[in-house]
C-alpha positions as a LaTeX table, in Angstrom:
\begin{tabular}{lrrr}
\hline
Residue & $x$ (\AA) & $y$ (\AA) & $z$ (\AA) \\
\hline
Leu1 & 183.96 & 143.79 & 193.51 \\
Thr2 & 184.07 & 144.57 & 189.14 \\
Leu3 & 181.24 & 142.49 & 189.28 \\
Ile4 & 179.31 & 145.29 & 191.51 \\
Ala5 & 180.78 & 148.13 & 189.98 \\
Ala6 & 179.88 & 147.15 & 186.05 \\
Ala7 & 176.50 & 146.23 & 188.27 \\
Val8 & 175.55 & 149.90 & 189.14 \\
Phe9 & 177.51 & 150.79 & 186.39 \\
Ser10 & 175.11 & 149.44 & 183.84 \\
Ala11 & 171.98 & 150.87 & 185.48 \\
Thr12 & 173.66 & 154.28 & 185.64 \\
Met13 & 173.30 & 153.96 & 182.07 \\
Leu14 & 169.90 & 152.09 & 182.07 \\
Ala15 & 169.15 & 155.65 & 183.82 \\
Phe16 & 170.16 & 158.15 & 182.53 \\
Glu17 & 170.67 & 157.36 & 178.87 \\
Pro18 & 172.77 & 160.30 & 178.52 \\
Tyr19 & 173.51 & 159.57 & 174.93 \\
Ser20 & 170.21 & 158.49 & 173.50 \\
Tyr21 & 166.27 & 158.32 & 173.85 \\
Arg22 & 163.90 & 155.58 & 174.61 \\
Ser23 & 163.00 & 153.81 & 171.27 \\
Gly24 & 159.63 & 155.17 & 169.89 \\
Ser25 & 159.93 & 158.58 & 171.75 \\
Ala26 & 160.89 & 161.99 & 170.21 \\
Ser27 & 164.27 & 162.95 & 170.25 \\
Pro28 & 164.48 & 165.68 & 173.22 \\
Trp29 & 166.65 & 167.45 & 170.38 \\
Ala30 & 164.75 & 166.58 & 167.15 \\
Ala31 & 162.53 & 170.50 & 168.00 \\
Tyr32 & 166.32 & 171.70 & 166.56 \\
Ala33 & 165.38 & 170.32 & 163.13 \\
Asp34 & 164.10 & 173.26 & 162.41 \\
Pro35 & 166.30 & 175.93 & 163.49 \\
Ala36 & 169.35 & 174.16 & 162.25 \\
Gln37 & 167.61 & 173.33 & 158.49 \\
Arg38 & 166.43 & 176.77 & 158.23 \\
Phe39 & 170.28 & 178.12 & 158.53 \\
Leu40 & 172.10 & 175.63 & 157.17 \\
Ser41 & 169.11 & 176.39 & 153.80 \\
Ala42 & 170.33 & 180.10 & 154.15 \\
Ala43 & 173.49 & 179.21 & 154.30 \\
Leu44 & 173.50 & 176.69 & 150.83 \\
Lys45 & 171.36 & 180.27 & 149.38 \\
Lys46 & 174.25 & 182.31 & 150.45 \\
Asp47 & 171.25 & 184.97 & 152.42 \\
Ser48 & 173.43 & 186.95 & 154.54 \\
Leu49 & 170.23 & 188.02 & 155.65 \\
Ala50 & 168.74 & 185.06 & 156.55 \\
Leu51 & 172.24 & 184.16 & 158.57 \\
Val52 & 172.22 & 187.34 & 160.10 \\
Glu53 & 168.68 & 186.77 & 162.15 \\
Gln54 & 169.40 & 183.41 & 162.83 \\
Ser55 & 172.50 & 183.65 & 164.77 \\
Ala56 & 173.70 & 185.14 & 167.50 \\
Ser57 & 177.51 & 186.67 & 166.49 \\
Ala58 & 179.01 & 186.68 & 163.84 \\
Thr59 & 181.04 & 183.84 & 163.60 \\
Pro60 & 178.10 & 181.20 & 161.84 \\
Val61 & 177.35 & 183.25 & 159.85 \\
Ala62 & 180.88 & 183.87 & 158.37 \\
Trp63 & 181.47 & 179.72 & 159.19 \\
Gly64 & 178.12 & 179.41 & 157.01 \\
Leu65 & 178.60 & 181.43 & 153.85 \\
Arg66 & 182.17 & 180.63 & 153.73 \\
Val67 & 180.63 & 176.40 & 153.56 \\
Ala68 & 178.10 & 177.39 & 150.90 \\
Arg69 & 181.11 & 179.02 & 148.85 \\
Gln70 & 183.60 & 176.00 & 149.15 \\
His71 & 181.41 & 173.41 & 149.91 \\
Pro72 & 178.69 & 173.80 & 147.84 \\
Asp73 & 178.54 & 170.15 & 146.70 \\
Ser74 & 177.88 & 168.95 & 150.86 \\
Leu75 & 176.22 & 171.79 & 152.40 \\
Ala76 & 173.13 & 170.14 & 150.01 \\
Ala77 & 172.19 & 167.57 & 151.76 \\
Trp78 & 171.87 & 169.18 & 154.14 \\
Ser79 & 168.97 & 171.84 & 153.04 \\
Glu80 & 165.93 & 169.87 & 152.60 \\
Lys81 & 165.45 & 167.55 & 155.69 \\
Val82 & 168.20 & 167.12 & 158.57 \\
His83 & 167.90 & 164.60 & 162.00 \\
Val84 & 169.16 & 165.29 & 164.65 \\
Trp85 & 169.74 & 162.54 & 166.55 \\
Ser86 & 172.04 & 163.24 & 169.73 \\
Gly87 & 173.09 & 166.42 & 172.39 \\
Phe88 & 172.96 & 168.59 & 175.56 \\
Thr89 & 172.12 & 172.02 & 177.34 \\
Arg90 & 172.84 & 174.06 & 179.91 \\
Gly91 & 170.25 & 176.34 & 180.66 \\
Asp92 & 169.29 & 178.30 & 177.96 \\
Thr93 & 172.22 & 176.35 & 175.89 \\
Ala94 & 171.83 & 173.66 & 173.14 \\
Glu95 & 174.56 & 171.96 & 171.48 \\
Val96 & 173.15 & 168.73 & 169.24 \\
Leu97 & 174.78 & 167.31 & 166.18 \\
Val98 & 172.60 & 167.91 & 162.95 \\
Tyr99 & 172.53 & 164.91 & 160.58 \\
Pro100 & 171.63 & 165.21 & 156.45 \\
Asp101 & 169.15 & 162.70 & 155.80 \\
Ser102 & 171.72 & 161.14 & 152.96 \\
Asp103 & 175.09 & 159.28 & 152.80 \\
Val104 & 177.44 & 162.80 & 152.26 \\
Cys105 & 178.71 & 163.21 & 155.38 \\
Ser106 & 176.58 & 160.93 & 157.78 \\
Glu107 & 179.47 & 160.23 & 159.65 \\
Gln108 & 180.70 & 163.89 & 159.63 \\
Pro109 & 177.27 & 165.75 & 161.15 \\
Val110 & 177.25 & 168.92 & 161.82 \\
Trp111 & 177.57 & 170.11 & 165.79 \\
Met112 & 175.19 & 173.60 & 166.53 \\
Arg113 & 175.14 & 175.46 & 169.31 \\
Phe114 & 171.77 & 177.84 & 170.21 \\
Val115 & 171.11 & 179.45 & 172.49 \\
Gly116 & 167.29 & 180.19 & 173.10 \\
Lys117 & 163.93 & 178.82 & 173.85 \\
Val118 & 164.49 & 176.27 & 170.67 \\
Asp119 & 161.01 & 178.40 & 168.53 \\
Lys120 & 163.27 & 181.35 & 169.30 \\
Ala121 & 166.64 & 179.98 & 169.05 \\
Arg122 & 169.76 & 181.64 & 167.18 \\
Val123 & 173.02 & 180.19 & 166.07 \\
Val124 & 175.96 & 180.88 & 168.29 \\
Glu125 & 178.63 & 178.65 & 166.20 \\
Ala126 & 178.14 & 176.12 & 164.16 \\
Gly127 & 180.99 & 173.68 & 162.48 \\
Ser128 & 181.65 & 170.28 & 161.08 \\
Ala129 & 184.64 & 168.34 & 159.63 \\
Cys130 & 183.26 & 167.54 & 156.18 \\
Phe131 & 183.40 & 171.34 & 155.39 \\
Glu132 & 187.62 & 171.70 & 156.54 \\
Pro133 & 190.14 & 170.22 & 155.14 \\
Arg134 & 191.50 & 167.06 & 155.63 \\
Arg135 & 194.71 & 168.75 & 158.03 \\
Glu136 & 192.50 & 170.47 & 160.20 \\
Arg137 & 190.10 & 167.34 & 160.27 \\
Asn138 & 192.37 & 165.96 & 163.46 \\
Glu139 & 192.18 & 169.57 & 164.80 \\
Ala140 & 188.76 & 170.19 & 166.91 \\
Val141 & 186.07 & 171.18 & 164.43 \\
Ile142 & 183.61 & 170.16 & 166.88 \\
Pro143 & 184.73 & 171.17 & 170.04 \\
Asp144 & 184.73 & 168.65 & 173.05 \\
Val145 & 180.91 & 166.55 & 172.14 \\
Ala146 & 181.42 & 163.77 & 173.96 \\
Lys147 & 182.72 & 165.13 & 177.01 \\
Gly148 & 179.54 & 167.52 & 176.74 \\
Leu149 & 177.61 & 164.85 & 176.81 \\
Ser150 & 178.58 & 162.92 & 179.17 \\
Asp151 & 178.03 & 166.15 & 181.62 \\
Ser152 & 174.53 & 166.76 & 179.87 \\
Arg153 & 173.00 & 165.00 & 182.41 \\
\hline
\end{tabular}
């Protein structure tokens, strides 16, 4: 019975692949790399007007400006090129994990929630343990991403 359950679980994981995409194909979340990189670059430049234009609320604007003031060197890792390798969508909302094209904070991606179609996506929320004080890193900086990824399919 255990072997049958393991076989069914394995077949389900191969069929749905909730955490990845097929080798050789583009990530379904890669389209969010450009809006994520634009937002993070605007934050690094402390361009509040650009942040407001790219945001759906004041929360990500405040986050971006705070991170730019407190962690400009770490934020600079996201200023040129980013990768979005995982995420999930519900309706017109997408949550993605954004990784820098460097080793800085490479194990602590920026979590971003977008609303709207990719070409007009606006940031609703953003966060990363990379930019939080150590005592806060143990708290929920990235809201239940594991649960969201498992619910994505």
